[in-house]
Amino acid sequence: MARPKVYVTRIIPEPGLSMLKECCDVEIHESKDYPPSREELIRKVRDKDALLCLLTDKIDAEVMDAAPNLKVVSTYSVGFDHVDIPEATKRGIYVTHTPGVLTDATAEFAIALMFAVTRRVVEADKIIRSGQWDKPWSPYFLTGLELRGKTVGLIGLGRIGLAVAKKLSGFDVKILYYDIERRWEVETVLPNIQFADMDTVLRESDIVSLHVPLTKETYHLINEERLKKMKKTAYLVNTSRGPVVDTEALIKALGEGWIAGAALDVFEQEPLPPNHPLTKFDNVVLAPHIASATIEARQRMAELAARNLIAVLRGEMPPALVNKDVLKVRPLEKVKMI
Ligand code: GLV
């Protein structure tokens, strides 16, 4: 049998690449930092059986049409909003992702952002580096919000939201959560967590942290109306996807003091330009989409992305299939190549 042809759109960490090379002919876009151009992506997928892509690659009908042999799109990410799932399913293309392996890294970073913005860590650092620490210790200097006794609101209680809730349980906070599905089993084991509707979560929380996937339903979920519901003393944390928050509305909210601040790892426009209005606020902490950026998580993501891809080509159920309906369109035995 011919070895499957695979295109990998970036140099991903080991052991992912070696796993692929063991059983497939692998062509890599030889860059650690930049994705292939759209033209290059379309050109490279033409003869490929499998594609390992990143969240920076838009995999839509045009890309799929260019790749008549494509059997699997394995994304090196938990989010899959950059892949047109219905189009893939229609064509019998398996789409897989990397849930679970980056949950802790992302949850840890969401909590890091909560502390960074409420305890003004970034402002403090800037003050020293710019020579502005020019007075002795003072009771009022850089005071922030103490987390103990406060309410943290989680919008979305999937894998990452739940990990945030668990990790926060040592900080003496009350947790309110909203999700489209009430998680009764979680409520019975985590004593400090309560379900509430979205308005209540927004109205009562001192920190609102977003943990939803980007879908048609969650696009601009946090808009003007919802930002106005938050306390003036509350902070917004976003480690999910940029378009979940309406950036224009957030800028207005920060400019007019509807909320106390924000900590953002994701943006509607990435990379965020250095002169973007969000960069003008001292009460905003900005990070360049790095919530899952631990060495451990990135290696596990590469391994899982490779395992997913290889499983499909072996005609086996991949560990993390997104579009289960594809099994009815093109059964696994029909995509088996190795
Ligand atoms: C990162 O944002 C991911 O979806 O893995």
XYZ file of C-alpha atoms and ligand atoms in Angstrom:
343
model
C 0.000 0.000 0.000
C 1.249 3.510 -0.779
C 2.223 5.585 2.227
C -0.317 8.330 2.945
C 0.702 11.858 2.001
C 0.410 14.359 4.828
C 0.821 18.130 4.865
C 1.759 19.782 8.169
C 1.341 23.543 8.184
C 4.003 24.346 10.811
C 6.936 22.748 12.584
C 5.137 21.252 15.585
C 6.867 19.832 18.679
C 8.095 16.283 18.975
C 7.043 13.538 19.268
C 4.282 14.597 16.855
C 6.377 14.904 13.720
C 8.337 11.676 14.253
C 5.108 9.759 14.821
C 3.781 10.993 11.493
C 7.035 10.306 9.652
C 7.040 6.682 10.808
C 4.012 5.802 8.737
C 3.409 8.647 6.272
C 5.161 10.769 3.670
C 5.216 14.088 5.449
C 5.608 17.480 3.847
C 6.081 20.301 6.336
C 5.726 24.020 5.943
C 9.203 24.642 7.341
C 8.437 27.464 9.752
C 7.987 27.593 13.495
C 6.400 31.032 13.359
C 4.408 31.606 10.208
C 1.619 29.690 8.503
C 1.691 28.962 4.779
C -0.026 31.552 2.611
C -3.505 30.652 1.481
C -2.211 29.965 -2.056
C 0.512 27.701 -0.724
C -1.917 25.819 1.513
C -4.260 25.232 -1.414
C -1.380 24.140 -3.631
C 0.093 21.795 -1.023
C -3.129 19.964 -0.134
C -3.901 18.972 -3.736
C -2.353 15.506 -3.535
C -2.604 14.987 0.248
C -4.540 12.355 2.171
C -4.280 14.176 5.465
C -3.734 17.682 6.765
C -2.361 18.656 10.154
C -3.212 22.325 10.595
C -3.148 25.061 13.216
C -5.791 27.538 14.299
C -4.183 30.101 11.987
C -5.163 28.077 8.901
C -8.667 28.635 7.587
C -9.869 25.276 6.328
C -12.989 25.970 4.324
C -14.790 24.574 1.270
C -12.209 26.073 -1.096
C -9.339 24.243 0.623
C -11.326 21.004 0.753
C -12.305 21.285 -2.919
C -8.625 21.607 -3.767
C -7.891 18.331 -1.970
C -9.940 15.507 -3.509
C -7.997 12.811 -1.584
C -8.321 14.465 1.818
C -9.543 12.087 4.501
C -8.667 13.847 7.723
C -8.040 17.361 9.006
C -6.290 17.124 12.361
C -6.057 20.496 14.047
C -3.331 21.194 16.581
C -5.781 23.052 18.840
C -8.809 22.396 20.961
C -10.798 25.111 19.161
C -12.005 24.204 15.682
C -13.832 27.367 14.618
C -11.276 27.787 11.786
C -12.483 24.542 10.165
C -15.805 24.463 8.325
C -17.227 21.375 10.001
C -20.422 20.935 7.934
C -18.393 21.203 4.704
C -15.920 18.590 5.984
C -18.677 16.228 7.087
C -20.459 16.566 3.755
C -17.279 15.477 1.987
C -16.581 12.593 4.393
C -13.517 14.348 5.829
C -12.764 13.499 9.460
C -11.988 16.504 11.673
C -10.112 15.953 14.918
C -8.794 18.285 17.635
C -6.753 18.245 20.868
C -9.034 18.534 23.903
C -7.929 17.607 27.410
C -4.176 17.915 26.952
C -4.186 21.719 27.234
C -6.937 22.058 29.823
C -4.655 22.625 32.812
C -2.290 24.969 30.989
C -5.214 27.102 29.811
C -6.980 27.088 33.176
C -3.743 28.034 34.964
C -3.292 30.930 32.566
C -6.872 32.155 33.021
C -6.179 32.285 36.765
C -2.816 33.984 36.142
C -4.694 36.659 34.176
C -7.237 37.054 36.980
C -4.442 37.817 39.446
C -2.454 39.890 36.960
C -5.333 42.263 36.322
C -6.814 42.452 39.828
C -3.396 42.815 41.551
C -2.042 45.083 38.817
C 1.075 42.996 38.231
C 1.790 44.325 34.748
C 1.259 47.955 35.752
C 3.594 47.430 38.704
C 6.321 46.004 36.512
C 5.985 48.888 34.045
C 6.218 51.435 36.844
C 9.580 50.117 37.983
C 11.036 49.725 34.505
C 9.995 53.233 33.484
C 11.630 54.772 36.577
C 8.342 55.762 38.182
C 8.915 53.968 41.518
C 9.995 57.224 43.013
C 8.279 57.270 46.393
C 8.552 55.107 49.537
C 6.084 52.369 50.499
C 2.607 53.827 50.646
C -0.803 52.507 51.753
C -2.502 53.535 48.548
C 0.081 52.632 45.942
C -1.176 50.113 43.316
C -3.965 48.735 45.475
C -6.133 46.101 43.840
C -8.875 43.610 44.499
C -8.467 40.773 47.007
C -9.858 37.522 45.646
C -10.851 35.935 48.971
C -14.593 36.192 49.540
C -15.311 37.401 46.002
C -17.460 35.866 43.283
C -15.909 34.495 40.118
C -18.352 34.001 37.257
C -17.580 31.355 34.661
C -19.392 31.528 31.355
C -19.017 28.000 30.022
C -18.276 25.010 32.240
C -16.692 22.614 29.779
C -13.288 21.049 30.353
C -11.433 24.331 30.811
C -14.140 26.165 32.776
C -14.373 23.211 35.129
C -10.586 23.097 35.605
C -10.670 26.808 36.494
C -13.428 26.143 39.027
C -11.477 23.267 40.613
C -8.209 25.199 40.776
C -9.960 28.210 42.292
C -11.501 26.133 45.046
C -8.444 26.778 47.241
C -8.860 30.547 47.017
C -12.011 30.948 49.151
C -14.125 32.321 46.329
C -17.725 31.699 45.421
C -18.134 30.450 41.869
C -21.187 31.132 39.766
C -21.398 29.475 36.401
C -23.593 29.607 33.379
C -23.567 26.953 30.680
C -26.167 25.836 28.153
C -26.212 22.591 30.125
C -26.465 22.572 33.893
C -23.675 20.373 35.340
C -25.419 18.763 38.309
C -22.631 16.226 38.819
C -20.127 19.074 39.271
C -22.338 20.886 41.735
C -22.445 17.847 43.972
C -18.647 17.564 44.213
C -17.589 21.243 44.217
C -19.257 22.858 47.216
C -18.487 26.479 46.288
C -20.073 26.401 42.820
C -23.593 27.455 41.863
C -25.463 27.520 38.578
C -27.105 30.806 37.564
C -28.516 32.341 34.415
C -26.136 34.462 32.364
C -27.539 37.788 33.596
C -27.086 36.780 37.229
C -23.510 35.650 36.568
C -22.769 38.992 34.911
C -24.505 41.060 37.588
C -23.044 39.337 40.643
C -19.482 38.431 39.692
C -16.327 40.346 40.580
C -14.510 38.551 37.789
C -16.218 37.131 34.698
C -14.115 34.541 32.867
C -15.105 33.177 29.451
C -14.750 29.489 28.599
C -17.027 28.887 25.619
C -16.098 27.737 22.118
C -16.611 30.203 19.278
C -19.816 29.313 17.430
C -22.603 31.253 15.717
C -24.315 31.387 19.124
C -21.303 32.696 21.074
C -20.157 35.285 18.519
C -20.213 38.664 20.354
C -21.812 36.966 23.349
C -20.278 39.709 25.460
C -21.770 42.798 23.869
C -22.695 46.291 25.059
C -25.844 45.149 26.782
C -24.069 42.382 28.714
C -21.068 44.530 29.622
C -23.498 47.056 31.096
C -24.873 44.340 33.355
C -21.469 43.758 34.977
C -20.466 45.551 38.179
C -18.427 48.724 37.713
C -15.828 47.075 39.958
C -15.705 43.818 37.975
C -13.079 42.444 35.588
C -13.511 40.508 32.351
C -11.075 37.685 31.504
C -11.047 36.098 28.055
C -8.983 33.030 27.203
C -11.569 31.530 24.825
C -11.747 33.178 21.394
C -11.547 36.874 20.533
C -14.865 37.142 18.666
C -16.768 35.975 21.758
C -16.342 39.588 22.914
C -17.472 42.575 20.854
C -14.214 44.561 20.899
C -15.871 47.906 20.107
C -18.265 47.429 23.004
C -15.415 46.456 25.330
C -13.435 49.558 24.387
C -16.501 51.648 25.143
C -17.027 49.846 28.461
C -13.412 50.448 29.504
C -13.411 54.052 28.282
C -16.629 54.901 30.091
C -15.868 52.901 33.245
C -18.670 50.335 32.998
C -16.182 47.730 34.281
C -12.923 47.948 36.263
C -10.648 46.234 33.752
C -9.985 43.263 31.520
C -7.394 40.592 30.885
C -7.363 39.257 27.367
C -5.426 36.460 25.709
C -7.483 36.368 22.504
C -8.676 39.053 20.119
C -10.905 39.586 17.133
C -7.779 40.698 15.300
C -4.661 38.583 15.888
C -1.882 39.638 16.067
C -3.232 42.708 17.866
C -1.510 45.788 16.404
C 0.634 47.701 18.939
C -1.398 50.883 18.471
C -4.754 49.175 19.001
C -7.131 51.117 21.318
C -6.990 48.256 23.869
C -3.287 48.953 24.407
C -4.099 52.419 25.759
C -5.717 51.184 28.985
C -3.557 50.595 32.086
C -6.326 48.463 33.555
C -6.118 45.947 30.703
C -3.658 43.053 30.660
C -2.897 41.773 27.175
C -1.364 38.439 26.187
C -0.676 37.140 22.654
C -2.892 34.009 22.611
C -0.619 31.937 24.851
C -2.985 30.318 27.362
C -1.970 26.795 26.289
C 1.691 27.738 25.867
C 3.433 25.378 28.256
C 6.072 23.054 26.891
C 4.147 20.122 28.322
C 0.818 21.077 26.755
C 2.324 21.886 23.375
C 4.084 18.514 23.220
C 0.935 16.664 24.224
C -1.055 18.602 21.622
C 1.402 17.532 18.911
C 1.243 13.925 20.047
C -2.556 13.891 20.160
C -2.855 15.640 16.779
C -0.568 12.980 15.285
C -2.444 10.122 16.997
C -5.765 11.460 15.705
C -4.495 11.699 12.145
C -2.821 8.283 12.135
C -5.868 6.598 13.691
C -8.133 7.807 10.880
C -5.681 6.623 8.229
C -5.572 3.235 9.977
C -9.344 3.070 9.814
C -9.561 3.318 13.610
C -11.646 5.611 15.773
C -9.480 8.688 16.499
C -9.165 9.750 20.158
C -10.821 13.138 19.568
C -13.198 13.255 16.621
C -15.144 16.507 16.184
C -17.658 15.555 13.500
C -19.148 12.238 14.617
C -21.674 12.377 11.757
C -18.849 11.780 9.293
C -18.910 8.110 10.331
C -22.236 7.814 8.493
C -20.994 9.672 5.401
C -17.729 7.757 4.978
C -17.170 4.865 7.401
C -13.703 4.353 8.847
C -12.992 1.291 6.716
C -13.334 3.513 3.619
C -10.568 5.887 4.766
C -8.176 3.144 5.904
C -4.819 3.443 4.137
C -2.306 1.918 6.567
C -5.936 27.407 21.346
O -6.481 28.482 21.320
C -6.593 26.181 21.025
O -7.751 26.196 20.560
O -5.970 25.123 21.205
